[in-house]
Coordinates of C-alpha atoms and ligand atoms in Angstrom, one line a residue:
X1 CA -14.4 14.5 -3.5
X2 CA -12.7 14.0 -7.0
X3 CA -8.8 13.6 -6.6
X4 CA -6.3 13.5 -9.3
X5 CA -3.4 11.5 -7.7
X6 CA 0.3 11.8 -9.3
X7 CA 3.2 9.7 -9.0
X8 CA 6.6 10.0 -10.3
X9 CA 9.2 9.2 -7.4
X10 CA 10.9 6.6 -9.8
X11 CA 10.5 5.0 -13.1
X12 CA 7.1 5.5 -13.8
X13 CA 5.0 8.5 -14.5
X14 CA 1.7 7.8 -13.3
X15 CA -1.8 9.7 -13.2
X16 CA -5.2 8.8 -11.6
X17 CA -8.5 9.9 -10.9
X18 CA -10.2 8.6 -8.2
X19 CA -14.0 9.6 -6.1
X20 CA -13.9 10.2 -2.5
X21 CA -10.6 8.0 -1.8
X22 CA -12.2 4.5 -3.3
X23 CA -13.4 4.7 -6.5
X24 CA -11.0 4.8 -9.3
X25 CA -12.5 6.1 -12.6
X26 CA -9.0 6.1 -14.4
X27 CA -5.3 5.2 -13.4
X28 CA -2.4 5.5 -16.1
X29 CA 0.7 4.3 -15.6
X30 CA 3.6 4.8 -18.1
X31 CA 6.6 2.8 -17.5
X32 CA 10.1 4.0 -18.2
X33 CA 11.5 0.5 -17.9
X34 CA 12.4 -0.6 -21.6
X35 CA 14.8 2.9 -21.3
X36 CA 16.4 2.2 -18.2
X37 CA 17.1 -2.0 -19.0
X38 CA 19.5 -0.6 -20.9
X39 CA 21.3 0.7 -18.1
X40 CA 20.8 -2.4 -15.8
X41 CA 18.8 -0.2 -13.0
X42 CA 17.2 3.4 -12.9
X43 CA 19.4 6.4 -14.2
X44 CA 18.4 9.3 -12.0
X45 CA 18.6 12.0 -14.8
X46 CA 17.1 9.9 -17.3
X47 CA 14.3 9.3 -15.4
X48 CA 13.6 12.8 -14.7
X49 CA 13.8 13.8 -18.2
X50 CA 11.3 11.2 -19.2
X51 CA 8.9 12.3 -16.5
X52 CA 8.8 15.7 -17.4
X53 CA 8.3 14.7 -21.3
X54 CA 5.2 12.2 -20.2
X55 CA 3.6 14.4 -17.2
X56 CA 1.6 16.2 -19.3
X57 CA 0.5 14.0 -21.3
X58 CA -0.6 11.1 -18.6
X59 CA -2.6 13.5 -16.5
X60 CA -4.7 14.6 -19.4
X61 CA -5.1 10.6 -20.4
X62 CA -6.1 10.1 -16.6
X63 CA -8.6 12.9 -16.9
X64 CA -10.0 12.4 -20.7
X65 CA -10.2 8.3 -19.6
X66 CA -12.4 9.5 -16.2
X67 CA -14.2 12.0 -18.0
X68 CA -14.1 14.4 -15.8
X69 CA -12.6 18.0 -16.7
X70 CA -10.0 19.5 -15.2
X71 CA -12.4 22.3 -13.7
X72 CA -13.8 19.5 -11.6
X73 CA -11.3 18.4 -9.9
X74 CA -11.6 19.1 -6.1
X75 CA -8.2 18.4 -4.8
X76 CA -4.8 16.5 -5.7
X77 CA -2.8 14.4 -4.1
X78 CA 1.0 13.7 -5.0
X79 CA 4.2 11.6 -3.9
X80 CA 6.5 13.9 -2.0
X81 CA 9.1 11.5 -1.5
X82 CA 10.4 9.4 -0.4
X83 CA 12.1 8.4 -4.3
X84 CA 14.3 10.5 -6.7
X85 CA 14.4 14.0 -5.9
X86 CA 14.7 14.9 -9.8
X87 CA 11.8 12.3 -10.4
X88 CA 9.7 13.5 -7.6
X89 CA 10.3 17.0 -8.4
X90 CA 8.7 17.0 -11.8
X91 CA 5.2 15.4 -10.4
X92 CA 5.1 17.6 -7.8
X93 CA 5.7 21.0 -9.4
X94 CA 2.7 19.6 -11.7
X95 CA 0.4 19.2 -9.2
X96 CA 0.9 22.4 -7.3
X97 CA 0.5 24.5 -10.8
X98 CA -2.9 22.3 -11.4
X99 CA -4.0 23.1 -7.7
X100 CA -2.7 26.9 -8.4
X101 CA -4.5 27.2 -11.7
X102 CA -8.0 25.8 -10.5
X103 CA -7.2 26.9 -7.0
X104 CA -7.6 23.7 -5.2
X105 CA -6.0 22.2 -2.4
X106 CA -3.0 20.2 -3.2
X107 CA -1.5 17.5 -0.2
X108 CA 2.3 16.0 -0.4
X109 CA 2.0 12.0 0.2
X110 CA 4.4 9.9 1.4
X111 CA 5.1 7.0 -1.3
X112 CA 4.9 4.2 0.9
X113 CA 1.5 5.3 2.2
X114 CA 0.0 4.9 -1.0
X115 CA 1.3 1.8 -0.8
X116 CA -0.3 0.8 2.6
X117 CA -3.4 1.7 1.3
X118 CA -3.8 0.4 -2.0
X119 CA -6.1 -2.7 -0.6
X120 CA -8.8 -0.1 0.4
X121 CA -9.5 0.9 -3.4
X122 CA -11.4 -2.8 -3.3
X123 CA -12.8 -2.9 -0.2
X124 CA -12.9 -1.4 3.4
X125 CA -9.9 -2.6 5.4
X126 CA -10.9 -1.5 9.0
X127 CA -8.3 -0.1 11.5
X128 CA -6.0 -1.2 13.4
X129 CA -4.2 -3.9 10.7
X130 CA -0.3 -4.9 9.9
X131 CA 1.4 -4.0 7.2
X132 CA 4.2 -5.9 5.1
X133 CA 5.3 -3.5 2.4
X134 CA 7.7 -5.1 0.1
X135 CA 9.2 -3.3 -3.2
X136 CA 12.2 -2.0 -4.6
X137 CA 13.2 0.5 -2.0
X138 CA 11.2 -0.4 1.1
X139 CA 11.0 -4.0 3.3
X140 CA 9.0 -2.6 6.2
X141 CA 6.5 -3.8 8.3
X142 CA 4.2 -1.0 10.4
X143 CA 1.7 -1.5 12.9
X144 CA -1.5 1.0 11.2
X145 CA -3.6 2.3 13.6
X146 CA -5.4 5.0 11.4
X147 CA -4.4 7.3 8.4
X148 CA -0.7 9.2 9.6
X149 CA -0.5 7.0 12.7
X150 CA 2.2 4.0 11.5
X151 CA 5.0 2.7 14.0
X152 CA 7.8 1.1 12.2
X153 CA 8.4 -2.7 13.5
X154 CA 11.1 -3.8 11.1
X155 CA 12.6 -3.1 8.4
X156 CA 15.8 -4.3 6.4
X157 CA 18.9 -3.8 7.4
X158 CA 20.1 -3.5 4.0
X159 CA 18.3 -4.7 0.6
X160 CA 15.2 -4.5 -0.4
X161 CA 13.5 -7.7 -1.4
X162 CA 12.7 -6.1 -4.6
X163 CA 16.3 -5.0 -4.9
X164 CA 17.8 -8.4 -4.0
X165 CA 15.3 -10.0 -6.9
X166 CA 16.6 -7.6 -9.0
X167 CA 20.9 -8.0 -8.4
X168 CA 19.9 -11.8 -8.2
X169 CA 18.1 -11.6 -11.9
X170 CA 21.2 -9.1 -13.0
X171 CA 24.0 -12.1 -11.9
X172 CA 22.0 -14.5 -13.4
X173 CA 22.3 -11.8 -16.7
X174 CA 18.9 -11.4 -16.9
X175 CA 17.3 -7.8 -18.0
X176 CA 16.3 -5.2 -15.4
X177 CA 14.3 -5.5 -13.0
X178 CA 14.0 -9.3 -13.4
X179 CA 11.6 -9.7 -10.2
X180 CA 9.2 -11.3 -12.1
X181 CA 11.0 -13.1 -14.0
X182 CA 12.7 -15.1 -11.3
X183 CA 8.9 -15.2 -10.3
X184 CA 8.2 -17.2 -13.3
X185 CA 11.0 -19.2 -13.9
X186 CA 10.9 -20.3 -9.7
X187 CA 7.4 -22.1 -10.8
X188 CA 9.2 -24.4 -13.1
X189 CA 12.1 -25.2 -10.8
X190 CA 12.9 -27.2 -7.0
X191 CA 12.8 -24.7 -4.1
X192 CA 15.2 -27.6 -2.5
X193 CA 17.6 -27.4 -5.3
X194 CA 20.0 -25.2 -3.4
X195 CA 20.3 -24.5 -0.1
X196 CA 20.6 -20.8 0.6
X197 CA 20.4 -18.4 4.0
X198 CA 17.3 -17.8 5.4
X199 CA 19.2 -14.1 7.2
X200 CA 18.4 -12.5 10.1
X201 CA 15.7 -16.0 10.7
X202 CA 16.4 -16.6 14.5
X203 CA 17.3 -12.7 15.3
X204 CA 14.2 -12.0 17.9
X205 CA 13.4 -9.2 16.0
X206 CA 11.1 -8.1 12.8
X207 CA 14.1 -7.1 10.9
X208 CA 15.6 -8.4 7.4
X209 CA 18.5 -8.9 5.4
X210 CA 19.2 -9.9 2.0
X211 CA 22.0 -9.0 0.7
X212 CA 24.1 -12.4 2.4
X213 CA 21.6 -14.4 0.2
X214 CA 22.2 -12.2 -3.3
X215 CA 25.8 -12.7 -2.1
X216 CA 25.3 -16.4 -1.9
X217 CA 23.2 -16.7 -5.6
X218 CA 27.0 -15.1 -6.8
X219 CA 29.0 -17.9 -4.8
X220 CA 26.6 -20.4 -6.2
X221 CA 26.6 -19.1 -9.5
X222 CA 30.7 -18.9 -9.3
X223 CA 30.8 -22.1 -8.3
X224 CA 28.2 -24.2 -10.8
X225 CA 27.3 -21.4 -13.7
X226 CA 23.7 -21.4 -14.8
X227 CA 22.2 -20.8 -18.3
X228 CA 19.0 -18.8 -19.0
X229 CA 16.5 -20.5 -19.9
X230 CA 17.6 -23.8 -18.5
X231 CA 17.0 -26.4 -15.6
X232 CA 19.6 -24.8 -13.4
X233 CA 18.5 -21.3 -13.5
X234 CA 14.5 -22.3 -12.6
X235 CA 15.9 -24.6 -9.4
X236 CA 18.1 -21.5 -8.4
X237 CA 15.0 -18.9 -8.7
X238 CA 13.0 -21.7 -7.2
X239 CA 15.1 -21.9 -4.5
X240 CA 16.2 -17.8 -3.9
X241 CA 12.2 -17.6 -4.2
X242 CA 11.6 -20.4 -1.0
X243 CA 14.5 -18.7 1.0
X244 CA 13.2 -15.0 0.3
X245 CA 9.5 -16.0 1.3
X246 CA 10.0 -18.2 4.2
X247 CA 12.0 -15.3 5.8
X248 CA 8.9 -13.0 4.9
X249 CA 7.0 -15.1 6.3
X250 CA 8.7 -15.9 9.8
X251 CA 8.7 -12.4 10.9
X252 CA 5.7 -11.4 9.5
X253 CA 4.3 -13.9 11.7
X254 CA 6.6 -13.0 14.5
X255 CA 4.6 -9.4 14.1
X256 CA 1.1 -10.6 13.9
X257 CA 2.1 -12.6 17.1
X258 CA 3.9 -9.3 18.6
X259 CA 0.6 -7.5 18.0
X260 CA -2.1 -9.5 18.4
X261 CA -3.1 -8.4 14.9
X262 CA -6.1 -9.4 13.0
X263 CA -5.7 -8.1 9.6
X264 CA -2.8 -8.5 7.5
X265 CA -2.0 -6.2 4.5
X266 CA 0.9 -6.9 1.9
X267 CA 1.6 -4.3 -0.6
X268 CA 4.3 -2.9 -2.9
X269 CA 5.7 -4.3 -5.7
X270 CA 7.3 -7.8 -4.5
X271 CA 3.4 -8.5 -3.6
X272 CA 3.1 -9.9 -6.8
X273 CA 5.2 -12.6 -6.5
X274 CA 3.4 -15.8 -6.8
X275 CA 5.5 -17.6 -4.0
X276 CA 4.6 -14.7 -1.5
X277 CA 0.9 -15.0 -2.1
X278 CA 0.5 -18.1 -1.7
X279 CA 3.0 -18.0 1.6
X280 CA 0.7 -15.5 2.6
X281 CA -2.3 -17.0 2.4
X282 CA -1.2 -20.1 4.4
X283 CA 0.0 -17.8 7.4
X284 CA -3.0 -16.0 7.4
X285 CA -4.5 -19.5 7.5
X286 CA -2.6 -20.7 10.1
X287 CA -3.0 -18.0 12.4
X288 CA -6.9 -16.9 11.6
X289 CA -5.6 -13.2 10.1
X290 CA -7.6 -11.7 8.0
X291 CA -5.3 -11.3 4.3
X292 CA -5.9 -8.1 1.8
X293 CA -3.4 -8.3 -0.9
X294 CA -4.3 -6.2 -3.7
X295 CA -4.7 -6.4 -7.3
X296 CA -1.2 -7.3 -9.0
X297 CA -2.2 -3.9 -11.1
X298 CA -2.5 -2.0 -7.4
X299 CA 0.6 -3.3 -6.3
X300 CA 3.4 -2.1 -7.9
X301 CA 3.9 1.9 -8.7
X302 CA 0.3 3.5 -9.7
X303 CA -0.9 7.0 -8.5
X304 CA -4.7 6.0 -7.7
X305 CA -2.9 4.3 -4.6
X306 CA -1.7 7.9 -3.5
X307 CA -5.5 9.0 -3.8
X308 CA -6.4 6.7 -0.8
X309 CA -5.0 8.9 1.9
X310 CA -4.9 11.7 -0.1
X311 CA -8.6 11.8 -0.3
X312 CA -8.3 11.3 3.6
X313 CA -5.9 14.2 4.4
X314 CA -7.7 16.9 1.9
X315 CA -11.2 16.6 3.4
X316 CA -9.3 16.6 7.1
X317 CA -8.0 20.0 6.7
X318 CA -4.4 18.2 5.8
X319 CA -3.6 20.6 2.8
X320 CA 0.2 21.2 1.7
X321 CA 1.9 24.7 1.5
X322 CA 2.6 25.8 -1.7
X323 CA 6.5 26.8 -0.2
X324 CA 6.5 22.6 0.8
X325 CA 9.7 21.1 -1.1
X326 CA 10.0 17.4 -2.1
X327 CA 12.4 14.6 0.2
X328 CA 14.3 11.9 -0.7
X329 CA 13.6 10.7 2.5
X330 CA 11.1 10.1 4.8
X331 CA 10.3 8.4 8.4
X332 CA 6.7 7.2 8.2
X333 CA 7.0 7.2 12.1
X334 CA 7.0 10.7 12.2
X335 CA 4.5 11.6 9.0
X336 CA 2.1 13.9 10.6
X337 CA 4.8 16.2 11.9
X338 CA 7.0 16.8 8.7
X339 CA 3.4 16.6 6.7
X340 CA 2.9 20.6 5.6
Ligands
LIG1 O1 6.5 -1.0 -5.7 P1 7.3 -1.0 -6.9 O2 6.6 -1.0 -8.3 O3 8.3 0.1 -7.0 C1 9.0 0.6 -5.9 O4 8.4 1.4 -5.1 O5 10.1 0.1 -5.7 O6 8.3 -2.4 -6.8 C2 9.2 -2.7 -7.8 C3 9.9 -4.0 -7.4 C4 11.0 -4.3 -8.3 O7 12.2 -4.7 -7.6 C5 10.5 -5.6 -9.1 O8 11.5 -6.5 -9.5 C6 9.6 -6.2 -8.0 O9 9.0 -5.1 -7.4 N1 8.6 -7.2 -8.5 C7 8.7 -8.5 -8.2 C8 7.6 -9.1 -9.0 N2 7.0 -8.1 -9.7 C9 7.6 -6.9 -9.4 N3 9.5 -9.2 -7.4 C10 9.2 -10.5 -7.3 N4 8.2 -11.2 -8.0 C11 7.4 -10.5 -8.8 N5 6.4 -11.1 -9.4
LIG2 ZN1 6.5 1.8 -4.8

């Protein structure tokens, strides 16, 4: 089946075309970042605007950079939340009018499950594996048992880790989102520079918390300012980086333990931190898990993702309603129920 997958729940207005859920012939992304730096984070209204004057245009670069013709496409897949409802709203009424025009089957995805799955558009991840989905919105870890069948094992109990890189870049005055860039400058700098609180560490459970340690970077940075580019500032990053990790780190292995699991996924857009990779890597090590991280190009916000159980729900009879609306929010616990 040829899928064109669509993506637009936040600041990015992506496009893809992708062969029976695996094979990705083209994925465009086109990133709305430069317009919201300006802002210091994502403008809702803004960002729907922008979708709605690049929607157009990325899906005919996805299809003219797959070569494949609109008239055969066989189905499409598209994030129905959760994200912006503005945002989501624009790449959702595109893909119903495509699946109306060629009258094809059109499925509502959840974002996060895109997210899940973006390892399998490299190689076969077999069922049942844990999940660690870390990004701007979501810190979640799921037990997977199959596509639609995801329990929830913990989550944050406020930030994001994305979010907290991102407040921890914007008091250290760095442009939005500055994930990466505390990514890079961490390498240069001591993770045992400062000592900062690993949250939520001893709780007994899988949840997280991170917005005690932005709140410490602020004490910290009240107390001995830092300048950009500079010693100081790398040794901070260094050492938010060591305390955001090692608290991924403890409770993912507290879950792998929990379940018994044998396969470990991490996904979303913090899973291209540098730090967490290679923290990864030694747990899965350690504790003779099987590690599928993707691509850094698969991990953050990309519609070919969405295409994975897209692919999955379209040739299992899974097809949306035309009358199905966008949502802001989602349980993933419950997917297969609030599905069509
Ligand atoms: O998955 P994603 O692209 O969008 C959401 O669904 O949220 O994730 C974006 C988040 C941002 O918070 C960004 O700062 C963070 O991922 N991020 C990173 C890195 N690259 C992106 N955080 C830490 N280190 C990185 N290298
Ligand atoms: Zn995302």
């Amino acid at each position: 089946m040829i899928v064109l997958a669509i993506e637009t729940s936040c600041d990015e207005t992506a496009a893809a075309v992708v062969r029976d859920g695996r094979e990705i012939l083209s994925s465009v992304v086109s990133s709305q970042i430069a317009i919201h730096a300006a802002y210091g984070g994502v403008v809702p209204e803004i960002a729907s605007r922008r979708h709605l004057e690049a929607i157009v245009p990325v899906v005919n670069q996805a299809l003219h950079d797959a070569g494949v013709a609109m008239a055969a496409l066989e189905g499409v897949a598209v994030t129905r939340g959760p994200g912006l409802s503005g945002a989501l709203l624009v790449g959702f009424s595109a893909a119903k009018a495509i699946a109306t025009a060629r009258n094809i089957p059109f499925v509502g995805v959840h974002h996060i499950e895109g997210h899940l799955f973006a390892p399998l558009l490299e190689q076969p991840v077999a069922f049942p594996f844990l999940a660690l989905v870390v990004s701007g919105g979501h810190t979640h870890l799921y037990h997977v048992e199959g596509f639609g069948r995801y329990t929830t094992l913990g989550r944050t109990i406020d930030d994001a880790a994305g979010e907290a890189y991102d407040k921890c870049a914007k008091i250290m005055g760095m442009p939005y989102p500055g994930g990466a860039q505390i990514d890079r400058m961490a390498q240069n700098g001591n993770p045992d520079a400062i000592r900062l609180p690993r949250p939520l560490l001893r709780d007994g459970t899988c949840n997280f918390s991170f917005s005690g340690l932005k709140t410490a970077v602020l004490q910290h940075i009240q107390k001995h300012p830092v300048t950009v580019p500079g010693q100081d500032a790398d040794d901070l990053c260094a050492s938010f980086q060591e305390a955001v990790c090692h608290v991924l780190a403890a409770k993912t292995e507290a879950a792998i333990l929990q379940t018994g699991a044998a396969r470990l996924v991490v996904a979303g857009g913090v899973a291209c931190n540098s730090g967490l990779r290679s923290r990864m890597k030694e747990l899965c090590t350690k504790t003779g898990v099987e590690l599928f991280i993707p691509h850094p190009s698969l991990c953050g916000d990309n519609a070919a993702m969405l295409a994975v159980p897209g692919d999955y729900y379209l040739s299992h009879g899974h097809v949306s309603s035309l009358s199905l609306d966008v949502t802001a929010t989602w349980d993933m616990d419950r997917i297969k129920d609030t599905m069509s």
